[in-house]
mmCIF file with all atom_site columns, C-alpha atoms in Angstrom:
data_model
loop_
_atom_site.group_PDB
_atom_site.id
_atom_site.type_symbol
_atom_site.label_atom_id
_atom_site.label_alt_id
_atom_site.label_comp_id
_atom_site.label_asym_id
_atom_site.label_entity_id
_atom_site.label_seq_id
_atom_site.pdbx_PDB_ins_code
_atom_site.Cartn_x
_atom_site.Cartn_y
_atom_site.Cartn_z
_atom_site.occupancy
_atom_site.B_iso_or_equiv
_atom_site.pdbx_formal_charge
_atom_site.auth_seq_id
_atom_site.auth_comp_id
_atom_site.auth_asym_id
_atom_site.auth_atom_id
_atom_site.pdbx_PDB_model_num
ATOM 1   C CA . MET A 1 1   ? -6.221  140.400 133.470 1.00 90.00 ? 1   MET A CA 1
ATOM 2   C CA . LYS A 1 2   ? -6.715  137.897 136.291 1.00 97.00 ? 2   LYS A CA 1
ATOM 3   C CA . VAL A 1 3   ? -6.635  134.132 135.867 1.00 98.00 ? 3   VAL A CA 1
ATOM 4   C CA . LYS A 1 4   ? -7.534  131.410 138.356 1.00 98.00 ? 4   LYS A CA 1
ATOM 5   C CA . VAL A 1 5   ? -5.364  128.307 138.726 1.00 98.00 ? 5   VAL A CA 1
ATOM 6   C CA . CYS A 1 6   ? -6.597  125.292 140.689 1.00 98.00 ? 6   CYS A CA 1
ATOM 7   C CA . ARG A 1 7   ? -4.923  122.358 142.391 1.00 98.00 ? 7   ARG A CA 1
ATOM 8   C CA . LYS A 1 8   ? -6.820  119.247 143.518 1.00 98.00 ? 8   LYS A CA 1
ATOM 9   C CA . GLU A 1 9   ? -5.567  117.047 146.344 1.00 98.00 ? 9   GLU A CA 1
ATOM 10  C CA . ARG A 1 10  ? -7.076  114.290 148.460 1.00 98.00 ? 10  ARG A CA 1
ATOM 11  C CA . PHE A 1 11  ? -6.768  113.212 152.063 1.00 98.00 ? 11  PHE A CA 1
ATOM 12  C CA . ASN A 1 12  ? -8.510  110.716 154.315 1.00 98.00 ? 12  ASN A CA 1
ATOM 13  C CA . ALA A 1 13  ? -9.414  111.588 157.881 1.00 98.00 ? 13  ALA A CA 1
ATOM 14  C CA . ALA A 1 14  ? -11.708 110.584 160.718 1.00 98.00 ? 14  ALA A CA 1
ATOM 15  C CA . HIS A 1 15  ? -13.678 112.927 162.944 1.00 98.00 ? 15  HIS A CA 1
ATOM 16  C CA . ARG A 1 16  ? -16.578 113.213 165.325 1.00 98.00 ? 16  ARG A CA 1
ATOM 17  C CA . LEU A 1 17  ? -18.973 116.151 165.281 1.00 98.00 ? 17  LEU A CA 1
ATOM 18  C CA . HIS A 1 18  ? -19.653 116.970 168.909 1.00 97.00 ? 18  HIS A CA 1
ATOM 19  C CA . ASN A 1 19  ? -20.267 120.007 171.076 1.00 97.00 ? 19  ASN A CA 1
ATOM 20  C CA . PRO A 1 20  ? -18.966 119.321 174.611 1.00 96.00 ? 20  PRO A CA 1
ATOM 21  C CA . ALA A 1 21  ? -21.233 122.053 176.010 1.00 97.00 ? 21  ALA A CA 1
ATOM 22  C CA . TRP A 1 22  ? -24.301 119.986 175.034 1.00 98.00 ? 22  TRP A CA 1
ATOM 23  C CA . ASP A 1 23  ? -25.644 116.787 176.514 1.00 97.00 ? 23  ASP A CA 1
ATOM 24  C CA . GLU A 1 24  ? -25.494 113.532 174.562 1.00 97.00 ? 24  GLU A CA 1
ATOM 25  C CA . ALA A 1 25  ? -29.145 113.751 173.466 1.00 98.00 ? 25  ALA A CA 1
ATOM 26  C CA . THR A 1 26  ? -28.671 117.212 171.959 1.00 98.00 ? 26  THR A CA 1
ATOM 27  C CA . ASN A 1 27  ? -25.459 116.164 170.212 1.00 98.00 ? 27  ASN A CA 1
ATOM 28  C CA . GLN A 1 28  ? -27.201 113.112 168.785 1.00 97.00 ? 28  GLN A CA 1
ATOM 29  C CA . LYS A 1 29  ? -30.195 115.164 167.648 1.00 98.00 ? 29  LYS A CA 1
ATOM 30  C CA . VAL A 1 30  ? -28.050 117.813 165.911 1.00 98.00 ? 30  VAL A CA 1
ATOM 31  C CA . PHE A 1 31  ? -25.210 115.683 164.510 1.00 98.00 ? 31  PHE A CA 1
ATOM 32  C CA . GLY A 1 32  ? -26.872 112.254 164.137 1.00 97.00 ? 32  GLY A CA 1
ATOM 33  C CA . LYS A 1 33  ? -24.541 109.490 162.952 1.00 96.00 ? 33  LYS A CA 1
ATOM 34  C CA . CYS A 1 34  ? -21.736 112.060 162.625 1.00 97.00 ? 34  CYS A CA 1
ATOM 35  C CA . ASN A 1 35  ? -21.699 112.116 166.453 1.00 98.00 ? 35  ASN A CA 1
ATOM 36  C CA . ASN A 1 36  ? -20.607 108.461 166.671 1.00 97.00 ? 36  ASN A CA 1
ATOM 37  C CA . PRO A 1 37  ? -18.366 108.248 169.768 1.00 96.00 ? 37  PRO A CA 1
ATOM 38  C CA . ASN A 1 38  ? -16.058 105.914 167.824 1.00 97.00 ? 38  ASN A CA 1
ATOM 39  C CA . TYR A 1 39  ? -15.666 108.478 165.016 1.00 97.00 ? 39  TYR A CA 1
ATOM 40  C CA . HIS A 1 40  ? -16.225 108.071 161.271 1.00 97.00 ? 40  HIS A CA 1
ATOM 41  C CA . GLY A 1 41  ? -14.180 108.979 158.231 1.00 97.00 ? 41  GLY A CA 1
ATOM 42  C CA . HIS A 1 42  ? -14.236 110.673 154.849 1.00 98.00 ? 42  HIS A CA 1
ATOM 43  C CA . ASN A 1 43  ? -12.183 110.685 151.685 1.00 98.00 ? 43  ASN A CA 1
ATOM 44  C CA . TYR A 1 44  ? -11.877 114.448 151.375 1.00 98.00 ? 44  TYR A CA 1
ATOM 45  C CA . GLU A 1 45  ? -11.227 116.141 148.069 1.00 98.00 ? 45  GLU A CA 1
ATOM 46  C CA . LEU A 1 46  ? -9.601  119.548 148.346 1.00 98.00 ? 46  LEU A CA 1
ATOM 47  C CA . ILE A 1 47  ? -9.499  122.139 145.577 1.00 98.00 ? 47  ILE A CA 1
ATOM 48  C CA . VAL A 1 48  ? -7.308  125.173 146.140 1.00 98.00 ? 48  VAL A CA 1
ATOM 49  C CA . GLU A 1 49  ? -7.915  128.103 143.787 1.00 98.00 ? 49  GLU A CA 1
ATOM 50  C CA . VAL A 1 50  ? -5.355  130.892 143.403 1.00 98.00 ? 50  VAL A CA 1
ATOM 51  C CA . THR A 1 51  ? -6.286  133.949 141.348 1.00 98.00 ? 51  THR A CA 1
ATOM 52  C CA . GLY A 1 52  ? -3.881  136.600 140.139 1.00 98.00 ? 52  GLY A CA 1
ATOM 53  C CA . GLU A 1 53  ? -2.150  138.256 137.231 1.00 98.00 ? 53  GLU A CA 1
ATOM 54  C CA . ILE A 1 54  ? -0.122  136.209 134.765 1.00 98.00 ? 54  ILE A CA 1
ATOM 55  C CA . ASP A 1 55  ? 3.594   136.805 135.208 1.00 97.00 ? 55  ASP A CA 1
ATOM 56  C CA . PRO A 1 56  ? 4.870   137.817 131.759 1.00 97.00 ? 56  PRO A CA 1
ATOM 57  C CA . ALA A 1 57  ? 8.272   136.211 132.427 1.00 97.00 ? 57  ALA A CA 1
ATOM 58  C CA . THR A 1 58  ? 6.952   132.741 133.330 1.00 97.00 ? 58  THR A CA 1
ATOM 59  C CA . GLY A 1 59  ? 3.450   132.716 131.887 1.00 97.00 ? 59  GLY A CA 1
ATOM 60  C CA . TYR A 1 60  ? 2.270   131.452 135.295 1.00 98.00 ? 60  TYR A CA 1
ATOM 61  C CA . VAL A 1 61  ? -0.179  132.950 137.747 1.00 98.00 ? 61  VAL A CA 1
ATOM 62  C CA . TYR A 1 62  ? 1.475   130.802 140.420 1.00 98.00 ? 62  TYR A CA 1
ATOM 63  C CA . ASP A 1 63  ? 3.821   127.853 139.995 1.00 97.00 ? 63  ASP A CA 1
ATOM 64  C CA . MET A 1 64  ? 1.575   124.775 140.366 1.00 97.00 ? 64  MET A CA 1
ATOM 65  C CA . LYS A 1 65  ? 4.473   122.655 141.626 1.00 97.00 ? 65  LYS A CA 1
ATOM 66  C CA . GLN A 1 66  ? 5.044   125.196 144.391 1.00 98.00 ? 66  GLN A CA 1
ATOM 67  C CA . LEU A 1 67  ? 1.326   125.257 145.194 1.00 98.00 ? 67  LEU A CA 1
ATOM 68  C CA . SER A 1 68  ? 1.254   121.462 145.383 1.00 98.00 ? 68  SER A CA 1
ATOM 69  C CA . GLU A 1 69  ? 4.242   121.466 147.730 1.00 98.00 ? 69  GLU A CA 1
ATOM 70  C CA . LEU A 1 70  ? 2.584   124.038 150.036 1.00 98.00 ? 70  LEU A CA 1
ATOM 71  C CA . ILE A 1 71  ? -0.613  121.977 150.197 1.00 98.00 ? 71  ILE A CA 1
ATOM 72  C CA . GLN A 1 72  ? 1.280   118.732 150.781 1.00 98.00 ? 72  GLN A CA 1
ATOM 73  C CA . GLU A 1 73  ? 3.473   120.179 153.526 1.00 98.00 ? 73  GLU A CA 1
ATOM 74  C CA . HIS A 1 74  ? 0.907   122.261 155.416 1.00 98.00 ? 74  HIS A CA 1
ATOM 75  C CA . VAL A 1 75  ? -2.365  120.388 154.861 1.00 98.00 ? 75  VAL A CA 1
ATOM 76  C CA . ILE A 1 76  ? -2.002  116.814 153.616 1.00 98.00 ? 76  ILE A CA 1
ATOM 77  C CA . LYS A 1 77  ? 0.861   115.821 155.937 1.00 98.00 ? 77  LYS A CA 1
ATOM 78  C CA . LYS A 1 78  ? -1.030  117.278 158.899 1.00 98.00 ? 78  LYS A CA 1
ATOM 79  C CA . PHE A 1 79  ? -4.480  115.815 158.220 1.00 98.00 ? 79  PHE A CA 1
ATOM 80  C CA . ASP A 1 80  ? -4.134  112.705 156.027 1.00 98.00 ? 80  ASP A CA 1
ATOM 81  C CA . HIS A 1 81  ? -4.931  109.448 157.849 1.00 98.00 ? 81  HIS A CA 1
ATOM 82  C CA . LYS A 1 82  ? -5.482  111.313 161.093 1.00 98.00 ? 82  LYS A CA 1
ATOM 83  C CA . ASN A 1 83  ? -8.296  111.493 163.589 1.00 98.00 ? 83  ASN A CA 1
ATOM 84  C CA . LEU A 1 84  ? -8.891  115.239 163.378 1.00 98.00 ? 84  LEU A CA 1
ATOM 85  C CA . ASN A 1 85  ? -10.319 115.433 166.911 1.00 98.00 ? 85  ASN A CA 1
ATOM 86  C CA . LEU A 1 86  ? -7.466  113.539 168.557 1.00 98.00 ? 86  LEU A CA 1
ATOM 87  C CA . ASP A 1 87  ? -4.398  113.876 166.338 1.00 98.00 ? 87  ASP A CA 1
ATOM 88  C CA . THR A 1 88  ? -4.408  117.561 165.367 1.00 98.00 ? 88  THR A CA 1
ATOM 89  C CA . GLU A 1 89  ? -3.960  120.734 167.376 1.00 97.00 ? 89  GLU A CA 1
ATOM 90  C CA . GLU A 1 90  ? -6.249  122.639 165.015 1.00 98.00 ? 90  GLU A CA 1
ATOM 91  C CA . PHE A 1 91  ? -9.341  120.638 166.025 1.00 98.00 ? 91  PHE A CA 1
ATOM 92  C CA . ARG A 1 92  ? -8.651  119.846 169.637 1.00 95.00 ? 92  ARG A CA 1
ATOM 93  C CA . ASN A 1 93  ? -11.086 122.611 170.639 1.00 95.00 ? 93  ASN A CA 1
ATOM 94  C CA . LEU A 1 94  ? -12.799 123.258 167.301 1.00 98.00 ? 94  LEU A CA 1
ATOM 95  C CA . ASN A 1 95  ? -15.567 121.042 165.944 1.00 98.00 ? 95  ASN A CA 1
ATOM 96  C CA . PRO A 1 96  ? -14.109 119.508 162.738 1.00 98.00 ? 96  PRO A CA 1
ATOM 97  C CA . THR A 1 97  ? -17.059 120.218 160.468 1.00 98.00 ? 97  THR A CA 1
ATOM 98  C CA . ALA A 1 98  ? -16.357 120.563 156.758 1.00 98.00 ? 98  ALA A CA 1
ATOM 99  C CA . GLU A 1 99  ? -16.893 124.312 157.205 1.00 98.00 ? 99  GLU A CA 1
ATOM 100 C CA . ASN A 1 100 ? -14.284 124.574 159.968 1.00 98.00 ? 100 ASN A CA 1
ATOM 101 C CA . ILE A 1 101 ? -11.810 122.338 158.118 1.00 98.00 ? 101 ILE A CA 1
ATOM 102 C CA . ALA A 1 102 ? -12.082 124.545 155.009 1.00 98.00 ? 102 ALA A CA 1
ATOM 103 C CA . VAL A 1 103 ? -11.498 127.715 157.040 1.00 98.00 ? 103 VAL A CA 1
ATOM 104 C CA . VAL A 1 104 ? -8.477  126.199 158.821 1.00 98.00 ? 104 VAL A CA 1
ATOM 105 C CA . ILE A 1 105 ? -6.960  125.123 155.490 1.00 98.00 ? 105 ILE A CA 1
ATOM 106 C CA . TRP A 1 106 ? -7.614  128.576 154.013 1.00 98.00 ? 106 TRP A CA 1
ATOM 107 C CA . GLU A 1 107 ? -5.950  130.264 157.007 1.00 98.00 ? 107 GLU A CA 1
ATOM 108 C CA . LYS A 1 108 ? -2.881  128.018 156.729 1.00 98.00 ? 108 LYS A CA 1
ATOM 109 C CA . LEU A 1 109 ? -2.457  128.673 153.001 1.00 98.00 ? 109 LEU A CA 1
ATOM 110 C CA . ARG A 1 110 ? -3.360  132.374 153.186 1.00 98.00 ? 110 ARG A CA 1
ATOM 111 C CA . ALA A 1 111 ? -0.455  132.903 155.580 1.00 98.00 ? 111 ALA A CA 1
ATOM 112 C CA . LEU A 1 112 ? 1.931   131.327 153.047 1.00 98.00 ? 112 LEU A CA 1
ATOM 113 C CA . LEU A 1 113 ? 0.826   133.063 149.847 1.00 98.00 ? 113 LEU A CA 1
ATOM 114 C CA . PRO A 1 114 ? 1.671   136.646 148.923 1.00 97.00 ? 114 PRO A CA 1
ATOM 115 C CA . GLN A 1 115 ? -1.276  138.992 149.481 1.00 97.00 ? 115 GLN A CA 1
ATOM 116 C CA . GLU A 1 116 ? -1.488  139.829 145.760 1.00 97.00 ? 116 GLU A CA 1
ATOM 117 C CA . TYR A 1 117 ? -3.223  136.465 145.202 1.00 98.00 ? 117 TYR A CA 1
ATOM 118 C CA . GLU A 1 118 ? -6.858  135.732 145.910 1.00 98.00 ? 118 GLU A CA 1
ATOM 119 C CA . LEU A 1 119 ? -7.380  132.352 147.563 1.00 98.00 ? 119 LEU A CA 1
ATOM 120 C CA . LYS A 1 120 ? -10.409 130.085 147.713 1.00 98.00 ? 120 LYS A CA 1
ATOM 121 C CA . VAL A 1 121 ? -10.714 126.611 149.211 1.00 98.00 ? 121 VAL A CA 1
ATOM 122 C CA . LYS A 1 122 ? -13.326 124.032 148.173 1.00 98.00 ? 122 LYS A CA 1
ATOM 123 C CA . LEU A 1 123 ? -13.575 120.964 150.361 1.00 98.00 ? 123 LEU A CA 1
ATOM 124 C CA . TYR A 1 124 ? -15.658 117.976 149.315 1.00 98.00 ? 124 TYR A CA 1
ATOM 125 C CA . GLU A 1 125 ? -16.585 115.827 152.286 1.00 98.00 ? 125 GLU A CA 1
ATOM 126 C CA . THR A 1 126 ? -18.581 113.524 150.032 1.00 96.00 ? 126 THR A CA 1
ATOM 127 C CA . GLU A 1 127 ? -19.311 113.498 146.335 1.00 95.00 ? 127 GLU A CA 1
ATOM 128 C CA . ARG A 1 128 ? -22.452 115.563 146.971 1.00 97.00 ? 128 ARG A CA 1
ATOM 129 C CA . ASN A 1 129 ? -21.506 117.665 150.008 1.00 97.00 ? 129 ASN A CA 1
ATOM 130 C CA . PHE A 1 130 ? -18.905 120.398 149.805 1.00 98.00 ? 130 PHE A CA 1
ATOM 131 C CA . VAL A 1 131 ? -18.077 123.796 151.241 1.00 98.00 ? 131 VAL A CA 1
ATOM 132 C CA . GLU A 1 132 ? -16.271 126.835 149.855 1.00 98.00 ? 132 GLU A CA 1
ATOM 133 C CA . PHE A 1 133 ? -14.359 129.477 151.750 1.00 98.00 ? 133 PHE A CA 1
ATOM 134 C CA . PRO A 1 134 ? -14.564 132.338 151.353 1.00 98.00 ? 134 PRO A CA 1
ATOM 135 C CA . ALA A 1 135 ? -18.113 132.143 150.053 1.00 95.00 ? 135 ALA A CA 1
#
């Protein structure tokens, strides 16, 4: 019997959506105000879902305190109050769209969790716009 446990965290970050291979007009047409050369920011809400079997000894699928610590150390400390384009290695050459941010977070956490667990990341960029990975 599998059960899903979820942890919600928040971080604030700035970014600019921009493709350096395109001219300014194309970037503006595709990304609009998200292409502001002076960047813009979001209050991101992150939900990390871990699915697995309940451990009969602990009653846990995964220790939520441990999950929180992993997220804090490997995601929040790296991205909170940062300009994703300028302050992080992950997005120096990768457009920091919500989709790409979610995949990067998933990859970081996937590498830290035992393979027996399924992992899903939901990232809310705004109250109404969010992405999930994997879909």
